[in-house]
mmCIF file of C-alpha atoms and ligand atoms in Angstrom:
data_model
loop_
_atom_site.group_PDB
_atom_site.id
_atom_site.type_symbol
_atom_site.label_atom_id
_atom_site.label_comp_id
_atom_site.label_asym_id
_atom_site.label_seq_id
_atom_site.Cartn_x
_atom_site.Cartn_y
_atom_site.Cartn_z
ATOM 1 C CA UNK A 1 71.558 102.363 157.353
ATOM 2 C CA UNK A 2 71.957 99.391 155.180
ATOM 3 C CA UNK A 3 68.589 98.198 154.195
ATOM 4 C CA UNK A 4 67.897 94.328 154.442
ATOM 5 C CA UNK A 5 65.535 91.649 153.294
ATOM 6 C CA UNK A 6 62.842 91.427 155.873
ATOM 7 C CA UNK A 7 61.690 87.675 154.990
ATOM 8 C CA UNK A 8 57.704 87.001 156.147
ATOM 9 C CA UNK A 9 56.115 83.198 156.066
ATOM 10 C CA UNK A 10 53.544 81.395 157.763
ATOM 11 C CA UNK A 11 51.032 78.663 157.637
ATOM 12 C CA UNK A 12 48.581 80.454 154.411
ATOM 13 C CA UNK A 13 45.828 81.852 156.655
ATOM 14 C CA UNK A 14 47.832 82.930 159.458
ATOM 15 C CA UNK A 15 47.766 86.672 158.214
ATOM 16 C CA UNK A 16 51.610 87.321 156.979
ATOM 17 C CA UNK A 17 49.872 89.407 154.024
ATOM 18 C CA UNK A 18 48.214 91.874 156.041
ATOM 19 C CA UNK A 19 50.858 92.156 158.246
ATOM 20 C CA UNK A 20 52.968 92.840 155.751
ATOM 21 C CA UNK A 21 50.644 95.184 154.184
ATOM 22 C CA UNK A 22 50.172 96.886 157.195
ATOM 23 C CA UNK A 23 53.342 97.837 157.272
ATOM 24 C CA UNK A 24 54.231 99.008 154.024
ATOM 25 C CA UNK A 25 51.074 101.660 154.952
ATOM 26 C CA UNK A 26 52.762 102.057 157.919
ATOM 27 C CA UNK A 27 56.461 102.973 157.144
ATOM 28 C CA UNK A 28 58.441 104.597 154.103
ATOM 29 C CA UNK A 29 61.386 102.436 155.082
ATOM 30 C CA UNK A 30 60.175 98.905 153.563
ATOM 31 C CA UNK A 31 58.985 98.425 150.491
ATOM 32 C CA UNK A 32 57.270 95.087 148.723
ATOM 33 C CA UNK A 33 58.986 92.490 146.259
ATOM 34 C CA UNK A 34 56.374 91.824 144.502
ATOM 35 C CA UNK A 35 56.238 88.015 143.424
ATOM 36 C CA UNK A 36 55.146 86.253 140.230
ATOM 37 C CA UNK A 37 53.140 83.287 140.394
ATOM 38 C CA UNK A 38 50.891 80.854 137.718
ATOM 39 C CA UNK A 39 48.063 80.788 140.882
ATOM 40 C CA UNK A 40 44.997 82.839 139.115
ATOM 41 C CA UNK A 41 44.066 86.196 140.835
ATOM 42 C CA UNK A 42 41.746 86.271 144.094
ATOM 43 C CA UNK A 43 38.705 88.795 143.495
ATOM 44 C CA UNK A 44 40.531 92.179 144.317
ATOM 45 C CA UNK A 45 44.113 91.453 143.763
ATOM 46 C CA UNK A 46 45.525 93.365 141.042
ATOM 47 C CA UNK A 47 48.291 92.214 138.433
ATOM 48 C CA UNK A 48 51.076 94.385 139.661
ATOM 49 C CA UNK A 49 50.669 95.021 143.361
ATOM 50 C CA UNK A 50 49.974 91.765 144.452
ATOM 51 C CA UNK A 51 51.545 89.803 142.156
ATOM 52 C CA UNK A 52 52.684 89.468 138.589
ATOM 53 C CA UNK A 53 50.186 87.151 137.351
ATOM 54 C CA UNK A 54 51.895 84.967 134.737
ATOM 55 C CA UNK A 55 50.903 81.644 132.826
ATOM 56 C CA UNK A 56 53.034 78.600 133.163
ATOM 57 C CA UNK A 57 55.259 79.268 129.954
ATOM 58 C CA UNK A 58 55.949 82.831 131.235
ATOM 59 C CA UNK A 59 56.791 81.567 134.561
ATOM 60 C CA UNK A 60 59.519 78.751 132.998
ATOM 61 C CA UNK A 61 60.689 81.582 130.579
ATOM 62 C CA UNK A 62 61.503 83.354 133.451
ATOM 63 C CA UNK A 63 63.392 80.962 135.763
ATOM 64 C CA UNK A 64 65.143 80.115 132.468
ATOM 65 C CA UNK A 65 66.927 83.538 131.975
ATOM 66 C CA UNK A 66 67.706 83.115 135.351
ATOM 67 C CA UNK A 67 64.958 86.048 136.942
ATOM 68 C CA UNK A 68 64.304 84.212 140.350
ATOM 69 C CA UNK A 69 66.275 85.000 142.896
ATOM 70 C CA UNK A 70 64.104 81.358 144.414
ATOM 71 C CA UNK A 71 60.925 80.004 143.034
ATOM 72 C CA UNK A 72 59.061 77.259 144.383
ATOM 73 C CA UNK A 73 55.919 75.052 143.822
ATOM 74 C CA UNK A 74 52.797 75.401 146.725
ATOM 75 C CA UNK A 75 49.711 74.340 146.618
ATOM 76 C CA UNK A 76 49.552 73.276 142.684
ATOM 77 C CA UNK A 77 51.074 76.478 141.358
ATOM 78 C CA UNK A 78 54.679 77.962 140.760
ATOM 79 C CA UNK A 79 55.531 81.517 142.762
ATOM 80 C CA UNK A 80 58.941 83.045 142.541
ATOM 81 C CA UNK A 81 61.065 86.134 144.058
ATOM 82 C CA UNK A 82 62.063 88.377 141.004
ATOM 83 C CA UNK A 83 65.602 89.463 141.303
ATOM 84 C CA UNK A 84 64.684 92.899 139.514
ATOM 85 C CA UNK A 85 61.985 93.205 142.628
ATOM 86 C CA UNK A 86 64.201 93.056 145.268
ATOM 87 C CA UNK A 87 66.967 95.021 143.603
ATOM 88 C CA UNK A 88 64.608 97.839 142.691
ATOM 89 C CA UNK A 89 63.709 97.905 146.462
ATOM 90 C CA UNK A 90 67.366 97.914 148.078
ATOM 91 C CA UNK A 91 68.109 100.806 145.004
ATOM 92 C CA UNK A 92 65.381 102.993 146.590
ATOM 93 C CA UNK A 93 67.111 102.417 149.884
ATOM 94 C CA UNK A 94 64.307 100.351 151.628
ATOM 95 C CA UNK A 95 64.292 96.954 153.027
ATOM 96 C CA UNK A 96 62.398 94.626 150.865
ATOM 97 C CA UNK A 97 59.599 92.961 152.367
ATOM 98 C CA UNK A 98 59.240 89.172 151.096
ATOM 99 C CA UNK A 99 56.051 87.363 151.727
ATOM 100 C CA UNK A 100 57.022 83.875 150.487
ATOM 101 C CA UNK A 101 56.903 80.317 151.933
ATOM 102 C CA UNK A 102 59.311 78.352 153.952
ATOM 103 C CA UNK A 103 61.003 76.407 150.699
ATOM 104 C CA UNK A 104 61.656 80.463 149.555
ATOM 105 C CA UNK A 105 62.924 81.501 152.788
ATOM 106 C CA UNK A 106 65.417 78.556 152.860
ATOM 107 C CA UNK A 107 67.097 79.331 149.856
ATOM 108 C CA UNK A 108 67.462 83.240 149.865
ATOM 109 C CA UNK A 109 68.961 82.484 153.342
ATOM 110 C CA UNK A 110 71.528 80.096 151.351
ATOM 111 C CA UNK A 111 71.957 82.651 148.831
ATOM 112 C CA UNK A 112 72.305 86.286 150.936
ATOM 113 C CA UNK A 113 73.146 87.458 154.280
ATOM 114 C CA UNK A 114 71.204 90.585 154.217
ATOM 115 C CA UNK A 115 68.437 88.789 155.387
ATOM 116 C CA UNK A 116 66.432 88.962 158.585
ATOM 117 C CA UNK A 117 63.288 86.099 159.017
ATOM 118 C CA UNK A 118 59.564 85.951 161.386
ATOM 119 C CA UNK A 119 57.235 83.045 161.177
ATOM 120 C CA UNK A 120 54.491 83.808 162.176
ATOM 121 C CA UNK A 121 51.768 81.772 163.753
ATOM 122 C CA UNK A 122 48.367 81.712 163.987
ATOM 123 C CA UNK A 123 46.955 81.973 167.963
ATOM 124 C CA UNK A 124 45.004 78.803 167.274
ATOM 125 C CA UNK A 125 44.015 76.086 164.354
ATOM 126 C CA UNK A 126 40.379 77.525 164.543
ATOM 127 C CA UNK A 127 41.619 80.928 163.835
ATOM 128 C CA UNK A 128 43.051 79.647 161.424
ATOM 129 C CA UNK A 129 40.449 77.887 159.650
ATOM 130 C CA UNK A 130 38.093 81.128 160.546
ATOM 131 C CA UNK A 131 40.532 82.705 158.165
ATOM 132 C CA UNK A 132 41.094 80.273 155.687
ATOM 133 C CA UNK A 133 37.314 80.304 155.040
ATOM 134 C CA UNK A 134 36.628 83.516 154.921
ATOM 135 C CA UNK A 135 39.055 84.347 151.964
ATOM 136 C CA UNK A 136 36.907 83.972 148.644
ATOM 137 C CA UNK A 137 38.507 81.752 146.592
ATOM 138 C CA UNK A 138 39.612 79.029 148.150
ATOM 139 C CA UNK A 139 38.107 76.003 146.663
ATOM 140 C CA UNK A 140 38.171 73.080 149.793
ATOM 141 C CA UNK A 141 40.422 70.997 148.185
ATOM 142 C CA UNK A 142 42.682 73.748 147.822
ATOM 143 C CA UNK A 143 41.573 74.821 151.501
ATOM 144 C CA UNK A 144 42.853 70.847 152.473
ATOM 145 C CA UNK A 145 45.936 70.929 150.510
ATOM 146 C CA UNK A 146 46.924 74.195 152.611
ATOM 147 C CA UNK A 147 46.229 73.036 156.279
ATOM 148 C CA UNK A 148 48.158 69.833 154.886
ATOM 149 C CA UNK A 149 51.140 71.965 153.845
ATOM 150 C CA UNK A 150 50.645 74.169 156.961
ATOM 151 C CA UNK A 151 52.093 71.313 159.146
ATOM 152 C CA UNK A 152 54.704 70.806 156.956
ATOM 153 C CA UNK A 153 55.644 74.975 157.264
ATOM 154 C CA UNK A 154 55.203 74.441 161.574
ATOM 155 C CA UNK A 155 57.976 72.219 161.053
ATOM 156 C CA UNK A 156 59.709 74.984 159.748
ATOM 157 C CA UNK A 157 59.667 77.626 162.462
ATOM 158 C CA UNK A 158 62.967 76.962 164.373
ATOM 159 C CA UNK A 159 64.524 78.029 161.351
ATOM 160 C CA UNK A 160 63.494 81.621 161.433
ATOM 161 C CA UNK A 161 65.397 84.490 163.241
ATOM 162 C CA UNK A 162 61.592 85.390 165.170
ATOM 163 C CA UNK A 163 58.592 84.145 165.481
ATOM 164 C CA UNK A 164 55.680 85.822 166.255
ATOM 165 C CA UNK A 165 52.252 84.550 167.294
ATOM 166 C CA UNK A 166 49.368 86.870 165.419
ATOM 167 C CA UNK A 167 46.766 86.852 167.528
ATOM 168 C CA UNK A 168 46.047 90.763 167.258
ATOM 169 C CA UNK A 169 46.909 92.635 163.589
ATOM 170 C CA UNK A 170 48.221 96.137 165.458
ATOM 171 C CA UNK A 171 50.053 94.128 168.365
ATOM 172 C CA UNK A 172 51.877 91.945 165.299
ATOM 173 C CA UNK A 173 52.710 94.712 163.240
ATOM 174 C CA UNK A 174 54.107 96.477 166.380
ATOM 175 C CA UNK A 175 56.399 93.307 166.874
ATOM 176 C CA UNK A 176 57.616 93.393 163.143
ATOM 177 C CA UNK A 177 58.270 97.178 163.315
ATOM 178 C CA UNK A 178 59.970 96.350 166.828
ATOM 179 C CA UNK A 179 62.389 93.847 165.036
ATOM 180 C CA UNK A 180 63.015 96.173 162.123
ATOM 181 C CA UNK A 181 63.879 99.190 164.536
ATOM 182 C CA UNK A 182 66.761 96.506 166.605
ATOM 183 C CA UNK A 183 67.766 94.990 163.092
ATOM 184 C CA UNK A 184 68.736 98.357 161.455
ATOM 185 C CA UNK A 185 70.601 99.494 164.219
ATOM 186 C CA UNK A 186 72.905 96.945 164.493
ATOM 187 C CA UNK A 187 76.672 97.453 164.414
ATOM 188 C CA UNK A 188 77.113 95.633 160.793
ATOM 189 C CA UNK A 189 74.094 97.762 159.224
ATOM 190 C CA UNK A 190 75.478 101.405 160.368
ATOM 191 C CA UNK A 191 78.413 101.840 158.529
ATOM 192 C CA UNK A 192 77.216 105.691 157.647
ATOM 193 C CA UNK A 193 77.715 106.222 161.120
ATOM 194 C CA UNK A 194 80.436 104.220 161.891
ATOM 195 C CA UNK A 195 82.418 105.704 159.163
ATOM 196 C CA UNK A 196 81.039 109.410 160.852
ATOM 197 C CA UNK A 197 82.576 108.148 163.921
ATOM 198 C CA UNK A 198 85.725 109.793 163.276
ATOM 199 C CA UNK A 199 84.847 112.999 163.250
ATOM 200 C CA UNK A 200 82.880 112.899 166.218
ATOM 201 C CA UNK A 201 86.163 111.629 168.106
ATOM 202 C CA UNK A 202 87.892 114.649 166.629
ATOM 203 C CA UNK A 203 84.848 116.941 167.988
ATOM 204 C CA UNK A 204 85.677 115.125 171.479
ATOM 205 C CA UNK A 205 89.145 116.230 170.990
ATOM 206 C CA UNK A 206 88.743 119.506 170.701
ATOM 207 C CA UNK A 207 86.027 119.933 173.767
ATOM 208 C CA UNK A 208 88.518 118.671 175.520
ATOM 209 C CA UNK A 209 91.056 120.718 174.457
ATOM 210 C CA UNK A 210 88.954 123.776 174.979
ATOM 211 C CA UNK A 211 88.097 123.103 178.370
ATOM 212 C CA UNK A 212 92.057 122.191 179.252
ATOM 213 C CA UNK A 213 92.618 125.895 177.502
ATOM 214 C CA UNK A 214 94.967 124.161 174.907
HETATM 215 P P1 5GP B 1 48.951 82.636 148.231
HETATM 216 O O1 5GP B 1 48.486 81.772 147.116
HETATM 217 O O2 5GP B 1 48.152 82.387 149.495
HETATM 218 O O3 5GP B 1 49.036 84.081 147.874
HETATM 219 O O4 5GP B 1 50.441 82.195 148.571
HETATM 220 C C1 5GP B 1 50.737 80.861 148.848
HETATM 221 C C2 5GP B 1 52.113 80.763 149.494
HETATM 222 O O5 5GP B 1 53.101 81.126 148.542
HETATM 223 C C3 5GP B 1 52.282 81.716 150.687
HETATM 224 O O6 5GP B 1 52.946 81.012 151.720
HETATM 225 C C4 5GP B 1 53.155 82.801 150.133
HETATM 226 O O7 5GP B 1 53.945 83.399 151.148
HETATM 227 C C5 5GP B 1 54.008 82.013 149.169
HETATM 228 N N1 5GP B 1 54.668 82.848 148.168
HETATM 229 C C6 5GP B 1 54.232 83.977 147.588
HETATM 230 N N2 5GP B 1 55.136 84.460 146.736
HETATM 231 C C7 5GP B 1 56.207 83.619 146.800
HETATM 232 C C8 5GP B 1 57.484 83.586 146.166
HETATM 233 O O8 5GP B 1 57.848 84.437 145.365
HETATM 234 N N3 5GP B 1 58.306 82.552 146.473
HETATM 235 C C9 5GP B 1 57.935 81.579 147.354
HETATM 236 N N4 5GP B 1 58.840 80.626 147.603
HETATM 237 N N5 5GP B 1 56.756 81.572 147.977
HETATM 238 C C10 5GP B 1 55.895 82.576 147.705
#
């Protein structure tokens, strides 16, 4: 099967990032693209699982020599896809998961056609703020500046392939794995078997030819 880019956004709060985590746990077939960004660490996010954590003249040294496959601003700080990331991925024969905003998603959907795309919602805005404020970290201006920007990425959702509303972690991650499972087995992304196809006719053949005593 021809592994894909499995594109993740949503409002910041909505839970794309343990969704996405969740699955990565949950399957050997996906792997992470693990993003760089100038935003300072949470407490418990590690430099090289959850992000590259990088200072503004890294981050413009970067785009520079050209490393982002898209980069884009949010929220005060720069975040960008790494081109070695997702390449390193696709090598190992795994679809990459990207959990990256709506500006990111828009341009790697310009750029490839590998690419499959959920939005996914929060079940309500006081979920959502329940979230939001329980994440340490979050100073309230920041916390304003993201509910601002999250009806900016609402406006985004029609452009996504799915959307899903996350109202329950399992019965989300269930969805995504659901729209993996129908992604990977269409026609375009089987060329393994369509190239086995052959044979199998040639099997047919001689079943046939058996039973007609030929
Ligand atoms: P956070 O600061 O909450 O980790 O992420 C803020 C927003 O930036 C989220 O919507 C997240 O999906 C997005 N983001 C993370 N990495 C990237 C990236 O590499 N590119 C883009 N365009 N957005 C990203």
């Amino acid at each position: 099967m021809t592994p894909f880019l499995l594109i993740l956004s949503s409002p910041s709060g909505a839970g794309k990032t343990t969704i996405a985590r969740a699955l990565l746990a949950a399957r050997d077939d996906v792997g992470y693209s693990i993003s760089a960004t100038t935003r300072p660490p949470r407490p418990g996010e590690k430099d090289g699982v959850d992000y590259y954590f990088v200072t503004e003249d890294e981050f413009r040294r970067k785009r520079d020599a050209g490393e982002f496959l898209e980069w884009a601003e949010y929220s005060g700080y720069l975040y960008g896809t790494l081109r070695s990331e997702v390449d390193r991925v696709l090598a190992s024969g795994k679809h990459v998961v990207l959990d990256i905003d709506v500006q990111g998603a828009r341009a790697i959907r310009e750029r490839r056609d590998d690419v499959v795309s959920i939005f996914i919602l929060p079940p309500s805005v006081e979920e959502l703020l329940a979230r939001l404020g329980g994440r340490g970290g979050n100073p309230p201006a920041d916390l304003e500046r993201r509910l601002r920007r999250a009806v900016e990425e609402v406006e985004c959702a029609a452009e996504y392939d799915y959307i899903i509303v996350n109202a329950d972690r399992t019965q989300a991650v269930a969805e995504v794995a659901a729209i993996l499972e129908a992604e990977g087995r269409k026609t375009s992304r089987q060329a393994d078997l369509l190239a086995g196809l052959g044979r199998f006719q040639r099997e047919l053949i001689q079943a046939a030819d058996r039973l007609s005593g030929k």
